[in-house]
Amino acid sequence: MPDLSRSEIEQKVKRGEDFERMDLSGIDLSGAELSNARFSRVLLDGAILEGADLSGADLTGASLREAFLESAKLDRAKLCKADMDGAKLAHATLRETDLSRANLEGADFDSADLTDARLKYAQLDSANLNGARLQNAVLANADLVEADLSNANAQKANFSRALMRAANLSRANCTEADFDSSILQKTRLSNANFTRAVLSEADLTEAQLDGTDFSSADLTRVVIDNARFEATKLNGARLFGVKLEPIALDGLEFEWVDLSPSADREQRVAKNELKRAKTPLAEAQPSRDRYFGPGDVLRNAELEVNNGARVQIDSRFEGCTIRLGPEATLVVGEQGVLDSCTINGGKLIIKGRFLEQQSPGLIGPEELFISSKGAVVATVTQSPQSTRFGFERGCRLRVQITQPKSDNL
Amino acid sequence: MTHHNIDSGKQTFVEEGTEFKGTMTSSCPVAVRGTLNGDIKAPMLTITETGTVIGNVEAASIRSEGVLAGKVDAEDIFLSGKVRDNTVIRAKSLEVKISQEKSKLEVTFGECMLEVGEDPAKDAKGGDQRNAGVKTDSSSSADEDEDDDEMAA
């Protein structure tokens, strides 16, 4: 730590001097006036900044591991790519603060104000956001695994594509929030308010949904396998493409739901009509989804999937050829094995195994996402527009990536 | 890499506008904002959006948002930016975030090989070791052609 007194630091801040890369670890600057400080890449590990005014400060890439920032003012501060592992930020104000790609694992934001904050791609796993204010905050692609968001106010917040497995959102206010394509497996959403929220293509497998209010929410193509329903409010919700067993209807409270593909409320269906149908909800409507369950074995088959359709495979496919139309999605579930198969085009989500025999096994996918449990041995010939790749930590790969060849497409 | 200085706060920088050619071995984390052309061995390597590393890379942890090419060995890799042709990446763990915007690529891959985690073919039916069309040729070298530096929008 440099030999600088608290007042010297405050004076340097006032003069607009740059502290870049300075080591201030462990320093006590509680209550200090540090607004607009130039602390880019500064080491502040374990620093005591309780009640300090850091509004507008540039802390880009700074290290604030285990720093004590309770009740600090960080409004409009730049904290992108900062390392704040285990930082204490209870009751801090972070309005319009940029925390994109910051490491906030295990950080404590209890009752903090993160209104309009940017947290894209932030690591927030196991973070405490109990009672935090997150209105209009952007948490797209953030990692919120096992995070505590209970009692949080996340109205109009953006959680699209966020990873929220086993997070706690009990009693959270998520009115009009965006959870499009987010992973909400095993989450606790008890008594949470998702009125008019967007959850299209979200994965709510094994979620606890007792008392959850999804009134007028967009739940198109949401996955709710083994979710627990009890007094779950669904009135006016959009449910096109949802696989909901009739037995689950007993745990739902609604007068009508919307089953129209365009989610324009043109196809209203009352609860008693659904009960009479005695079929899974997804079968009571025109659906382009296909599912191959565990235990099935398909050999040397050819499968064509229409544009925009979705196929999930939890079976074993051997020597099969699968052609996917534009925007069509193929999900290889955790139990799915594709052995010696070829897949052409489409969006691929691999949670199980794909084992190539003949190269290339994956031809021109628009998107290839391999989850933490996915395993792939394949040559991937990219699409002419270049394939969008996503790999989760834990995936196993023996993958050769090649550029597109016209004769493969 | 017997003596790591990760916790000391010290870091070696190759600044923007600097081109380093040769072999670099460091016990400190290394951040590359310029160009490093050669072999590098460090406990931690960060390549920023303006950075380029071409050569044999050995690090416990790599975070690349710039251009990476060559033979890369690491325990843990986070990738965005660009991976050039003839790159071989070997790691215990790899993370690539998929872009939220459909038209945007978070990472652009040239012709390259990824060997991540345990061999998936090990637990295949019958225990057959399968690498079909995937050649695990470790002798590939970095493509030093500068022509493909353009990032896809």
Coordinates of C-alpha atoms in Angstrom, one line a residue:
Chain A
M1 CA 0.0 0.0 0.0
P2 CA 1.5 3.4 -0.9
D3 CA 2.2 5.8 1.9
L4 CA -0.7 8.1 1.3
S5 CA -2.9 9.5 4.0
R6 CA -6.6 9.7 3.6
S7 CA -6.5 13.5 3.1
E8 CA -3.8 13.2 0.5
I9 CA -5.9 10.7 -1.4
E10 CA -8.9 13.0 -1.2
Q11 CA -6.8 15.9 -2.5
K12 CA -5.4 13.8 -5.4
V13 CA -9.0 12.9 -6.3
K14 CA -10.1 16.5 -6.2
R15 CA -7.2 17.4 -8.5
G16 CA -8.4 14.7 -10.9
E17 CA -5.1 12.7 -10.7
D18 CA -5.0 9.1 -11.9
F19 CA -4.5 6.3 -9.4
E20 CA -4.3 3.6 -12.1
R21 CA -2.9 0.3 -10.9
M22 CA -2.0 1.8 -7.5
D23 CA -2.2 -0.7 -4.6
L24 CA -4.6 0.6 -1.9
S25 CA -5.5 -2.8 -0.5
G26 CA -6.8 -2.7 3.0
I27 CA -7.0 1.2 3.2
D28 CA -9.6 2.8 5.4
L29 CA -11.5 5.5 3.4
S30 CA -14.8 5.2 5.1
G31 CA -16.9 8.3 4.5
A32 CA -14.3 9.7 2.1
E33 CA -15.3 12.1 -0.7
L34 CA -14.0 10.3 -3.7
S35 CA -16.6 11.2 -6.4
N36 CA -15.2 11.0 -10.0
A37 CA -12.0 9.4 -8.7
R38 CA -9.9 7.8 -11.4
F39 CA -9.4 4.4 -9.8
S40 CA -9.1 2.3 -12.9
R41 CA -7.4 -1.1 -12.2
V42 CA -6.6 0.0 -8.7
L43 CA -6.2 -2.6 -6.0
L44 CA -8.7 -2.0 -3.2
D45 CA -9.0 -5.6 -1.9
G46 CA -10.3 -5.5 1.6
A47 CA -10.5 -1.7 1.6
I48 CA -13.0 0.0 4.0
L49 CA -15.1 2.3 2.0
E50 CA -18.2 2.3 4.1
G51 CA -20.3 5.4 3.3
A52 CA -17.7 6.7 0.9
D53 CA -18.9 8.8 -2.0
L54 CA -17.6 7.2 -5.2
S55 CA -20.3 8.5 -7.5
G56 CA -19.1 8.8 -11.1
A57 CA -15.8 7.2 -10.2
D58 CA -13.9 5.1 -12.8
L59 CA -13.2 1.7 -11.2
T60 CA -12.9 -0.2 -14.5
G61 CA -11.0 -3.4 -13.9
A62 CA -10.4 -2.5 -10.3
S63 CA -10.0 -5.2 -7.7
L64 CA -12.3 -4.8 -4.7
R65 CA -12.4 -8.3 -3.4
E66 CA -13.9 -8.5 0.1
A67 CA -14.1 -4.7 0.1
F68 CA -16.4 -3.1 2.6
L69 CA -18.7 -0.7 0.7
E70 CA -21.8 -0.7 2.9
S71 CA -24.0 2.4 2.3
A72 CA -21.4 3.7 -0.2
K73 CA -22.5 5.9 -3.1
L74 CA -21.5 4.4 -6.4
D75 CA -24.1 6.0 -8.6
R76 CA -22.9 6.3 -12.3
A77 CA -19.6 4.7 -11.3
K78 CA -17.8 2.5 -13.9
L79 CA -17.2 -0.9 -12.4
C80 CA -17.1 -3.0 -15.6
K81 CA -14.8 -6.0 -15.3
A82 CA -14.1 -5.1 -11.7
D83 CA -13.4 -8.0 -9.4
M84 CA -15.7 -7.6 -6.4
D85 CA -15.8 -11.2 -5.2
G86 CA -17.3 -11.2 -1.7
A87 CA -17.6 -7.4 -1.5
K88 CA -20.1 -6.0 1.0
L89 CA -22.5 -3.5 -0.6
A90 CA -25.5 -3.6 1.6
H91 CA -27.6 -0.4 1.4
A92 CA -25.2 1.0 -1.2
T93 CA -26.6 3.1 -4.0
L94 CA -25.5 2.0 -7.5
R95 CA -28.0 3.8 -9.7
E96 CA -27.0 3.7 -13.4
T97 CA -23.7 2.0 -12.4
D98 CA -21.9 -0.1 -15.0
L99 CA -21.1 -3.5 -13.6
S100 CA -21.0 -5.3 -16.9
R101 CA -18.8 -8.4 -16.8
A102 CA -17.9 -7.7 -13.2
N103 CA -17.1 -10.6 -10.8
L104 CA -19.7 -10.2 -8.0
E105 CA -19.6 -13.8 -6.8
G106 CA -21.0 -14.0 -3.3
A107 CA -21.3 -10.2 -3.0
D108 CA -23.7 -8.8 -0.6
F109 CA -26.2 -6.3 -2.1
D110 CA -28.8 -6.5 0.7
S111 CA -31.3 -3.6 0.2
A112 CA -28.9 -1.9 -2.3
D113 CA -30.2 0.4 -4.9
L114 CA -29.3 -0.9 -8.4
T115 CA -31.9 1.0 -10.3
D116 CA -31.0 1.4 -14.0
A117 CA -27.7 -0.4 -13.4
R118 CA -26.0 -2.4 -16.1
L119 CA -25.0 -5.9 -15.1
K120 CA -24.7 -7.7 -18.5
Y121 CA -22.6 -10.9 -18.2
A122 CA -21.9 -10.1 -14.5
Q123 CA -21.0 -13.1 -12.3
L124 CA -23.5 -12.9 -9.5
D125 CA -23.6 -16.5 -8.4
S126 CA -24.5 -16.9 -4.8
A127 CA -24.8 -13.1 -4.5
N128 CA -27.2 -11.7 -1.9
L129 CA -29.7 -9.3 -3.6
N130 CA -32.4 -9.6 -0.9
G131 CA -34.6 -6.6 -1.0
A132 CA -32.4 -4.9 -3.6
R133 CA -33.9 -2.3 -6.0
L134 CA -33.3 -3.5 -9.6
Q135 CA -35.9 -1.5 -11.5
N136 CA -34.9 -1.2 -15.2
A137 CA -31.5 -2.9 -14.4
V138 CA -30.0 -4.9 -17.3
L139 CA -28.8 -8.4 -16.1
A140 CA -28.9 -10.1 -19.6
N141 CA -26.6 -13.1 -19.7
A142 CA -25.7 -12.6 -16.1
D143 CA -24.8 -15.7 -13.9
L144 CA -27.2 -15.6 -11.0
V145 CA -26.9 -19.3 -10.0
E146 CA -28.1 -19.7 -6.3
A147 CA -28.4 -16.0 -6.0
D148 CA -30.9 -14.6 -3.4
L149 CA -33.3 -12.1 -5.0
S150 CA -36.1 -12.6 -2.5
N151 CA -38.1 -9.4 -1.9
A152 CA -36.2 -7.7 -4.7
N153 CA -37.9 -5.1 -6.8
A154 CA -37.0 -5.9 -10.3
Q155 CA -39.8 -4.2 -12.3
K156 CA -38.9 -3.9 -16.0
A157 CA -35.5 -5.4 -15.3
N158 CA -33.9 -7.4 -18.2
F159 CA -32.8 -11.0 -17.2
S160 CA -32.9 -12.4 -20.7
R161 CA -30.6 -15.4 -21.2
A162 CA -29.6 -15.1 -17.5
L163 CA -28.5 -18.3 -15.8
M164 CA -30.6 -18.4 -12.6
R165 CA -30.5 -22.0 -11.6
A166 CA -31.6 -22.6 -7.9
A167 CA -32.0 -18.8 -7.4
N168 CA -34.5 -17.5 -4.8
L169 CA -37.0 -15.0 -6.1
S170 CA -39.6 -15.5 -3.5
R171 CA -41.8 -12.4 -3.1
A172 CA -39.8 -10.6 -5.7
N173 CA -41.6 -8.0 -7.8
C174 CA -40.8 -8.9 -11.4
T175 CA -43.7 -7.0 -13.0
E176 CA -43.0 -6.4 -16.8
A177 CA -39.5 -7.9 -16.4
D178 CA -37.8 -9.7 -19.3
F179 CA -36.7 -13.3 -18.6
D180 CA -36.7 -14.4 -22.3
S181 CA -34.7 -17.7 -22.7
S182 CA -33.4 -17.5 -19.1
I183 CA -32.6 -20.7 -17.1
L184 CA -34.8 -20.8 -14.0
Q185 CA -34.5 -24.4 -13.2
K186 CA -35.1 -25.3 -9.5
T187 CA -35.8 -21.6 -8.7
R188 CA -38.0 -20.6 -5.8
L189 CA -40.6 -18.1 -7.2
S190 CA -43.1 -18.4 -4.3
N191 CA -45.5 -15.5 -4.1
A192 CA -43.3 -13.6 -6.7
N193 CA -45.1 -11.1 -9.0
F194 CA -44.5 -11.7 -12.7
T195 CA -47.5 -9.8 -14.0
R196 CA -47.0 -8.9 -17.7
A197 CA -43.4 -10.3 -17.6
V198 CA -41.9 -12.0 -20.6
L199 CA -40.6 -15.5 -19.9
S200 CA -40.8 -16.9 -23.5
E201 CA -38.6 -20.0 -23.9
A202 CA -37.5 -19.8 -20.3
D203 CA -36.7 -23.1 -18.5
L204 CA -38.7 -23.4 -15.3
T205 CA -38.0 -27.1 -14.7
E206 CA -38.7 -28.1 -11.1
A207 CA -39.4 -24.5 -10.1
Q208 CA -41.5 -23.7 -7.1
L209 CA -44.4 -21.7 -8.3
D210 CA -46.7 -21.6 -5.3
G211 CA -48.6 -18.3 -5.2
T212 CA -46.6 -17.0 -8.1
D213 CA -48.6 -14.4 -10.2
F214 CA -48.1 -14.8 -14.0
S215 CA -51.2 -12.8 -14.9
S216 CA -50.9 -11.5 -18.5
A217 CA -47.3 -12.8 -18.7
D218 CA -45.8 -14.2 -21.9
L219 CA -45.0 -17.8 -21.2
T220 CA -44.8 -19.0 -24.8
R221 CA -42.7 -22.2 -25.2
V222 CA -41.7 -22.0 -21.5
V223 CA -40.5 -25.4 -20.1
I224 CA -42.2 -26.3 -16.8
D225 CA -41.5 -30.0 -16.4
N226 CA -42.0 -31.1 -12.8
A227 CA -42.7 -27.5 -11.7
R228 CA -44.7 -27.2 -8.5
F229 CA -48.0 -25.3 -8.9
E230 CA -50.2 -24.2 -6.0
A231 CA -52.5 -21.2 -6.2
T232 CA -50.4 -20.1 -9.2
K233 CA -52.1 -17.2 -11.0
L234 CA -52.2 -17.5 -14.8
N235 CA -55.1 -15.3 -15.9
G236 CA -54.6 -13.9 -19.4
A237 CA -51.1 -15.6 -19.6
R238 CA -49.9 -16.6 -23.1
L239 CA -49.2 -20.3 -23.1
F240 CA -48.6 -21.3 -26.7
G241 CA -46.2 -24.2 -26.9
V242 CA -46.3 -25.0 -23.2
K243 CA -46.4 -28.7 -22.1
L244 CA -48.7 -28.6 -19.1
E245 CA -50.4 -31.8 -17.9
P246 CA -54.1 -31.6 -17.1
I247 CA -53.4 -32.7 -13.5
A248 CA -51.4 -29.5 -13.0
L249 CA -54.5 -27.4 -13.8
D250 CA -55.8 -28.0 -10.3
G251 CA -52.9 -25.9 -8.9
L252 CA -53.6 -23.0 -11.3
E253 CA -55.9 -20.0 -10.9
F254 CA -57.3 -18.5 -14.1
E255 CA -60.4 -17.7 -16.0
W256 CA -58.8 -17.9 -19.4
V257 CA -55.4 -18.2 -21.0
D258 CA -54.2 -17.3 -24.5
L259 CA -53.1 -20.2 -26.7
S260 CA -52.6 -18.3 -29.9
P261 CA -49.2 -18.7 -31.6
S262 CA -48.8 -15.0 -32.1
A263 CA -49.8 -14.4 -28.5
D264 CA -52.3 -11.8 -29.7
R265 CA -55.0 -13.1 -27.3
E266 CA -57.2 -14.2 -30.2
Q267 CA -57.4 -17.8 -29.0
R268 CA -58.7 -17.5 -25.4
V269 CA -59.4 -20.8 -23.7
A270 CA -61.2 -21.1 -20.4
K271 CA -60.0 -23.4 -17.6
N272 CA -63.0 -25.8 -17.8
E273 CA -62.4 -26.2 -21.6
L274 CA -58.8 -27.3 -20.9
K275 CA -60.0 -29.7 -18.2
R276 CA -62.4 -31.3 -20.7
A277 CA -59.7 -31.7 -23.2
K278 CA -57.9 -34.3 -20.9
T279 CA -54.7 -33.8 -23.0
P280 CA -51.5 -32.0 -22.3
L281 CA -52.0 -28.3 -23.0
A282 CA -49.5 -28.3 -25.8
E283 CA -51.6 -31.0 -27.7
A284 CA -54.7 -28.8 -27.4
Q285 CA -53.2 -26.3 -29.8
P286 CA -51.3 -26.5 -33.1
S287 CA -47.7 -27.0 -32.0
R288 CA -44.6 -27.6 -34.0
D289 CA -42.7 -29.1 -31.1
R290 CA -41.4 -32.7 -31.2
Y291 CA -40.1 -34.7 -28.3
F292 CA -38.2 -38.0 -28.3
G293 CA -38.2 -39.4 -24.8
P294 CA -35.8 -41.6 -22.8
G295 CA -35.6 -45.3 -23.7
D296 CA -36.3 -44.8 -27.4
V297 CA -33.7 -45.8 -29.9
L298 CA -33.8 -44.5 -33.5
R299 CA -31.4 -45.9 -36.1
N300 CA -30.6 -44.7 -39.6
A301 CA -33.5 -42.3 -39.7
E302 CA -33.8 -39.1 -41.6
L303 CA -35.6 -36.2 -39.8
E304 CA -36.6 -32.9 -41.3
V305 CA -37.5 -30.1 -38.9
N306 CA -39.5 -27.2 -40.3
N307 CA -38.6 -23.6 -39.9
G308 CA -39.0 -22.3 -36.4
A309 CA -39.9 -25.7 -34.9
R310 CA -38.3 -27.1 -31.8
V311 CA -37.2 -30.7 -31.3
Q312 CA -35.9 -32.2 -28.0
I313 CA -34.2 -35.5 -28.0
D314 CA -33.7 -37.5 -24.7
S315 CA -33.4 -40.7 -26.6
R316 CA -30.6 -42.5 -28.4
F317 CA -30.2 -41.7 -32.1
E318 CA -27.7 -43.8 -34.1
G319 CA -26.7 -43.0 -37.7
C320 CA -29.5 -40.5 -38.2
T321 CA -29.5 -37.5 -40.4
I322 CA -31.3 -34.4 -39.1
R323 CA -32.0 -31.3 -41.2
L324 CA -33.1 -28.2 -39.5
G325 CA -34.9 -25.3 -41.2
P326 CA -34.0 -21.7 -40.4
E327 CA -34.7 -20.8 -36.8
A328 CA -35.5 -24.4 -36.0
T329 CA -34.0 -25.6 -32.7
L330 CA -32.7 -29.0 -31.7
V331 CA -32.2 -29.7 -28.1
V332 CA -30.2 -32.8 -27.1
G333 CA -31.4 -33.3 -23.6
E334 CA -29.2 -34.5 -20.7
Q335 CA -30.2 -38.1 -21.4
G336 CA -30.0 -37.7 -25.2
V337 CA -27.2 -39.4 -27.2
L338 CA -26.6 -38.8 -30.8
D339 CA -24.1 -41.4 -32.0
S340 CA -22.8 -41.3 -35.6
C341 CA -25.4 -38.7 -36.6
T342 CA -25.2 -35.7 -38.9
I343 CA -27.1 -32.5 -38.2
N344 CA -27.5 -29.8 -40.8
G345 CA -28.4 -26.2 -40.0
G346 CA -30.5 -24.8 -37.2
K347 CA -29.9 -23.9 -33.6
L348 CA -28.3 -26.6 -31.5
I349 CA -28.4 -26.8 -27.7
I350 CA -26.5 -29.8 -26.5
K351 CA -27.0 -30.9 -22.9
G352 CA -26.3 -34.6 -23.6
R353 CA -23.8 -36.2 -26.0
F354 CA -23.1 -35.9 -29.7
L355 CA -20.5 -38.4 -30.9
E356 CA -19.5 -38.1 -34.5
Q357 CA -18.5 -41.0 -36.7
Q358 CA -18.3 -39.3 -40.1
S359 CA -16.9 -35.8 -40.5
P360 CA -18.4 -33.3 -40.4
G361 CA -21.1 -34.2 -38.0
L362 CA -22.4 -30.7 -37.5
I363 CA -22.9 -28.8 -40.7
G364 CA -23.7 -25.1 -40.8
P365 CA -25.4 -24.6 -37.5
E366 CA -26.7 -21.0 -37.0
E367 CA -26.0 -21.4 -33.3
L368 CA -24.2 -24.1 -31.2
F369 CA -24.6 -24.0 -27.4
I370 CA -23.1 -26.7 -25.3
S371 CA -24.2 -26.8 -21.7
S372 CA -22.1 -27.6 -18.7
K373 CA -23.2 -31.3 -19.0
G374 CA -22.8 -31.5 -22.7
A375 CA -20.2 -33.6 -24.5
V376 CA -19.3 -33.3 -28.2
V377 CA -16.9 -35.1 -30.4
A378 CA -17.4 -33.5 -33.8
T379 CA -16.2 -31.5 -36.7
V380 CA -18.3 -28.3 -37.0
T381 CA -18.5 -26.7 -40.3
Q382 CA -19.6 -23.2 -39.6
S383 CA -22.5 -21.5 -41.4
P384 CA -21.7 -19.0 -44.1
Q385 CA -22.7 -16.2 -41.7
S386 CA -20.4 -17.8 -39.1
T387 CA -21.8 -19.9 -36.3
R388 CA -22.6 -18.3 -33.0
F389 CA -20.9 -20.4 -30.3
G390 CA -21.6 -20.7 -26.6
F391 CA -19.8 -23.1 -24.2
E392 CA -20.6 -23.4 -20.5
R393 CA -17.9 -24.3 -18.1
G394 CA -17.9 -28.1 -17.5
C395 CA -18.6 -29.1 -21.1
R396 CA -16.4 -31.7 -22.7
L397 CA -15.2 -31.1 -26.2
R398 CA -13.2 -32.7 -29.0
V399 CA -14.3 -30.3 -31.6
Q400 CA -12.7 -29.2 -34.8
I401 CA -14.1 -26.0 -36.2
T402 CA -13.8 -25.5 -40.0
Q403 CA -15.0 -22.8 -42.3
P404 CA -18.0 -23.3 -44.6
K405 CA -17.7 -25.3 -47.8
S406 CA -20.3 -24.8 -50.4
D407 CA -20.7 -28.5 -51.0
N408 CA -21.6 -29.1 -47.4
L409 CA -24.5 -26.7 -47.4
Chain B
M1 CA 5.2 -21.9 -13.1
T2 CA 6.4 -23.0 -9.7
H3 CA 6.3 -19.5 -8.2
H4 CA 3.2 -17.6 -8.8
N5 CA 2.7 -14.0 -7.9
I6 CA -1.0 -13.8 -8.5
D7 CA -1.8 -12.5 -5.1
S8 CA 1.0 -10.0 -5.0
G9 CA -0.9 -7.5 -7.1
K10 CA 2.0 -7.2 -9.5
Q11 CA 1.2 -7.6 -13.2
T12 CA 3.2 -7.6 -16.4
F13 CA 1.7 -5.4 -19.1
V14 CA 2.3 -5.4 -22.8
E15 CA 0.8 -2.1 -23.6
E16 CA -1.2 -1.0 -26.7
G17 CA 1.2 0.0 -29.4
T18 CA 3.9 -2.4 -28.2
E19 CA 4.9 -5.5 -30.1
F20 CA 6.8 -8.1 -28.2
K21 CA 8.6 -10.8 -30.1
G22 CA 10.2 -13.8 -28.4
T23 CA 9.7 -15.9 -25.3
M24 CA 8.1 -14.5 -22.1
T25 CA 8.1 -16.4 -18.9
S26 CA 6.5 -14.7 -15.9
S27 CA 5.5 -15.6 -12.4
C28 CA 3.1 -12.7 -12.4
P29 CA -0.2 -12.4 -14.3
V30 CA 0.3 -11.0 -17.7
A31 CA -2.0 -8.5 -19.5
V32 CA -1.6 -8.0 -23.2
R33 CA -3.1 -4.9 -24.8
G34 CA -0.6 -4.8 -27.6
T35 CA 0.9 -7.7 -29.6
L36 CA 2.8 -10.6 -28.2
N37 CA 4.3 -12.8 -31.0
G38 CA 6.1 -15.8 -29.5
D39 CA 5.8 -18.2 -26.6
I40 CA 4.4 -17.2 -23.3
K41 CA 4.2 -19.0 -19.9
A42 CA 2.4 -17.3 -17.0
P43 CA 0.0 -18.1 -14.2
M44 CA -2.6 -15.9 -15.7
L45 CA -3.0 -14.3 -19.1
T46 CA -5.4 -11.5 -20.0
I47 CA -5.7 -10.4 -23.6
T48 CA -7.8 -7.3 -23.9
E49 CA -9.9 -6.2 -26.9
T50 CA -6.9 -4.5 -28.4
G51 CA -4.5 -7.4 -27.6
T52 CA -3.1 -10.1 -29.8
V53 CA -1.2 -13.2 -28.7
I54 CA 0.3 -15.6 -31.3
G55 CA 2.4 -18.6 -30.4
N56 CA 2.6 -21.2 -27.7
V57 CA 0.7 -20.2 -24.7
E58 CA 0.8 -21.9 -21.3
A59 CA -1.2 -20.5 -18.4
A60 CA -3.4 -21.7 -15.6
S61 CA -6.0 -19.1 -16.5
I62 CA -6.6 -17.3 -19.7
R63 CA -9.2 -14.6 -20.4
S64 CA -9.1 -13.5 -24.0
E65 CA -11.2 -10.7 -25.5
G66 CA -8.7 -10.0 -28.3
V67 CA -7.0 -12.2 -30.9
L68 CA -5.6 -15.6 -29.9
A69 CA -3.7 -17.9 -32.1
G70 CA -1.3 -20.9 -31.7
K71 CA -1.1 -23.7 -29.3
V72 CA -2.9 -22.8 -26.1
D73 CA -2.7 -24.9 -22.9
A74 CA -4.6 -23.8 -19.9
E75 CA -6.7 -25.1 -17.0
D76 CA -9.4 -22.4 -17.4
I77 CA -10.2 -20.3 -20.5
F78 CA -12.7 -17.6 -21.0
L79 CA -13.0 -16.6 -24.7
S80 CA -14.5 -13.8 -26.7
G81 CA -13.0 -11.9 -29.5
K82 CA -11.2 -13.9 -32.2
V83 CA -9.5 -17.3 -32.4
R84 CA -7.5 -17.5 -35.6
D85 CA -6.9 -20.3 -38.0
N86 CA -4.7 -23.2 -37.0
T87 CA -5.2 -22.7 -33.3
V88 CA -5.3 -25.6 -30.9
I89 CA -6.9 -25.0 -27.5
R90 CA -6.5 -27.5 -24.8
A91 CA -8.1 -26.8 -21.4
K92 CA -9.8 -28.4 -18.5
S93 CA -12.6 -25.8 -18.7
L94 CA -13.7 -23.4 -21.4
E95 CA -16.4 -20.7 -21.3
V96 CA -17.7 -18.9 -24.3
K97 CA -20.8 -16.7 -23.7
I98 CA -23.3 -16.7 -26.5
S99 CA -24.2 -13.2 -27.7
Q100 CA -27.6 -11.9 -26.8
E101 CA -27.9 -10.2 -30.1
K102 CA -28.7 -12.6 -32.9
S103 CA -26.6 -10.7 -35.4
K104 CA -23.5 -10.4 -33.2
L105 CA -20.8 -12.9 -32.6
E106 CA -19.3 -13.0 -29.1
V107 CA -16.4 -15.0 -30.5
T108 CA -15.2 -15.7 -34.0
F109 CA -13.5 -19.0 -34.6
G110 CA -11.2 -19.6 -37.5
E111 CA -10.2 -23.2 -38.4
C112 CA -9.2 -24.5 -35.0
M113 CA -9.3 -27.4 -32.6
L114 CA -10.9 -27.5 -29.1
E115 CA -9.9 -30.2 -26.6
V116 CA -11.7 -29.4 -23.4
G117 CA -12.2 -31.6 -20.3
E118 CA -12.1 -35.3 -20.3
D119 CA -12.5 -37.1 -23.6
P120 CA -16.3 -37.4 -24.2
A121 CA -15.7 -40.6 -26.2
K122 CA -14.4 -42.3 -23.1
D123 CA -17.9 -43.0 -21.7
A124 CA -19.4 -43.8 -25.2
K125 CA -21.2 -47.1 -25.7
G126 CA -18.7 -50.0 -25.5
G127 CA -16.0 -47.6 -24.4
D128 CA -14.9 -47.0 -28.0
Q129 CA -12.4 -44.2 -28.3
R130 CA -13.9 -42.1 -31.0
N131 CA -12.4 -39.1 -32.6
A132 CA -13.8 -39.9 -36.1
G133 CA -13.0 -36.9 -38.3
V134 CA -11.6 -34.9 -35.4
K135 CA -7.8 -34.9 -35.7
T136 CA -6.1 -34.1 -32.5
D137 CA -3.0 -32.9 -34.2
S138 CA -1.0 -30.9 -31.8
S139 CA 1.6 -29.9 -34.3
S140 CA -0.5 -27.1 -35.8
S141 CA 1.1 -23.7 -35.7
A142 CA -0.4 -20.3 -35.5
D143 CA -1.6 -18.6 -38.6
E144 CA 0.3 -15.4 -38.6
D145 CA -1.6 -14.0 -41.5
E146 CA -2.9 -10.6 -40.5
D147 CA -5.6 -10.6 -43.2
D148 CA -8.3 -12.1 -41.0
D149 CA -8.2 -9.6 -38.2
E150 CA -11.5 -8.1 -39.0
M151 CA -14.0 -8.9 -36.3
A152 CA -17.4 -10.0 -37.4
A153 CA -20.0 -7.4 -36.5

